[in-house]
Amino acid sequence: MSGTERKESEVRRMMQGPAPVVPTDLGLRAAARGGRLLRRHRALRRTGLVLLLAALLALAAWALVTEPWLVPPSPTTPPVTGF
């Protein structure tokens, strides 16, 4: 008997037996758990968006204060010629 035939016979034996008893409140518990997961995902998404916006705001404030796009002043003065 090959592995496939053994599995098929085991499945057939399981299908012929009585159906397993399902708890009566299984649907309610599944719905409650789904609601909790949905609320958690929404909260994480909102928190991530708030943190992203705060980081962008901090970056914009830093850029406005330090103006990194300007060339820094030279440390020495150029020689004066033609005075």
Tab-separated table of C-alpha atoms in Angstrom:
chain	number	residue	atom	x	y	z
A	1	MET	CA	0.000	0.000	0.000
A	2	SER	CA	1.522	3.324	-1.072
A	3	GLY	CA	1.454	6.499	0.960
A	4	THR	CA	-1.291	8.033	-1.159
A	5	GLU	CA	-3.577	5.019	-0.787
A	6	ARG	CA	-2.972	4.974	2.954
A	7	LYS	CA	-3.943	8.629	3.221
A	8	GLU	CA	-7.045	8.116	1.112
A	9	SER	CA	-8.191	5.189	3.230
A	10	GLU	CA	-7.596	7.173	6.402
A	11	VAL	CA	-9.639	10.095	5.048
A	12	ARG	CA	-12.449	7.758	4.002
A	13	ARG	CA	-12.473	6.211	7.481
A	14	MET	CA	-12.656	9.669	9.068
A	15	MET	CA	-15.493	10.751	6.748
A	16	GLN	CA	-17.569	7.656	7.579
A	17	GLY	CA	-17.437	8.315	11.301
A	18	PRO	CA	-19.639	10.749	13.220
A	19	ALA	CA	-19.107	14.470	12.674
A	20	PRO	CA	-17.148	16.202	15.440
A	21	VAL	CA	-19.118	18.302	17.889
A	22	VAL	CA	-18.660	22.027	17.326
A	23	PRO	CA	-19.045	24.400	20.298
A	24	THR	CA	-22.227	26.454	20.099
A	25	ASP	CA	-20.460	29.753	20.746
A	26	LEU	CA	-17.712	29.181	18.171
A	27	GLY	CA	-19.115	31.775	15.769
A	28	LEU	CA	-19.424	34.408	18.498
A	29	ARG	CA	-15.871	33.791	19.694
A	30	ALA	CA	-14.538	33.985	16.128
A	31	ALA	CA	-16.400	37.257	15.512
A	32	ALA	CA	-15.093	38.745	18.762
A	33	ARG	CA	-11.526	37.750	17.937
A	34	GLY	CA	-11.868	39.167	14.430
A	35	GLY	CA	-13.126	42.446	15.870
A	36	ARG	CA	-10.187	42.630	18.256
A	37	LEU	CA	-7.722	41.954	15.437
A	38	LEU	CA	-9.366	44.582	13.241
A	39	ARG	CA	-9.227	47.211	16.006
A	40	ARG	CA	-5.576	46.358	16.693
A	41	HIS	CA	-4.636	46.675	13.020
A	42	ARG	CA	-6.442	50.004	12.737
A	43	ALA	CA	-4.685	51.325	15.849
A	44	LEU	CA	-1.283	50.214	14.563
A	45	ARG	CA	-1.941	51.795	11.175
A	46	ARG	CA	-3.023	55.087	12.770
A	47	THR	CA	-0.018	55.088	15.092
A	48	GLY	CA	2.320	54.458	12.175
A	49	LEU	CA	0.790	57.285	10.161
A	50	VAL	CA	1.018	59.695	13.095
A	51	LEU	CA	4.682	58.780	13.636
A	52	LEU	CA	5.411	59.200	9.928
A	53	LEU	CA	3.762	62.620	9.864
A	54	ALA	CA	5.638	63.666	13.014
A	55	ALA	CA	8.937	62.589	11.440
A	56	LEU	CA	8.165	64.518	8.256
A	57	LEU	CA	7.235	67.592	10.280
A	58	ALA	CA	10.457	67.328	12.299
A	59	LEU	CA	12.483	66.962	9.089
A	60	ALA	CA	10.807	70.010	7.549
A	61	ALA	CA	11.406	72.081	10.701
A	62	TRP	CA	15.062	71.019	10.813
A	63	ALA	CA	15.518	71.868	7.133
A	64	LEU	CA	13.972	75.316	7.587
A	65	VAL	CA	16.167	76.108	10.577
A	66	THR	CA	19.528	74.810	9.334
A	67	GLU	CA	19.051	75.428	5.581
A	68	PRO	CA	21.311	72.527	4.504
A	69	TRP	CA	21.031	73.490	0.820
A	70	LEU	CA	23.140	76.662	1.330
A	71	VAL	CA	26.891	76.595	0.857
A	72	PRO	CA	28.650	77.027	4.213
A	73	PRO	CA	30.826	80.142	4.578
A	74	SER	CA	34.490	79.628	3.889
A	75	PRO	CA	36.710	79.425	6.970
A	76	THR	CA	39.180	82.046	5.633
A	77	THR	CA	38.687	85.284	3.797
A	78	PRO	CA	39.941	85.551	0.238
A	79	PRO	CA	42.993	87.741	-0.348
A	80	VAL	CA	42.216	91.375	-1.006
A	81	THR	CA	43.597	92.530	-4.338
A	82	GLY	CA	43.181	95.782	-6.184
A	83	PHE	CA	42.462	97.860	-3.121
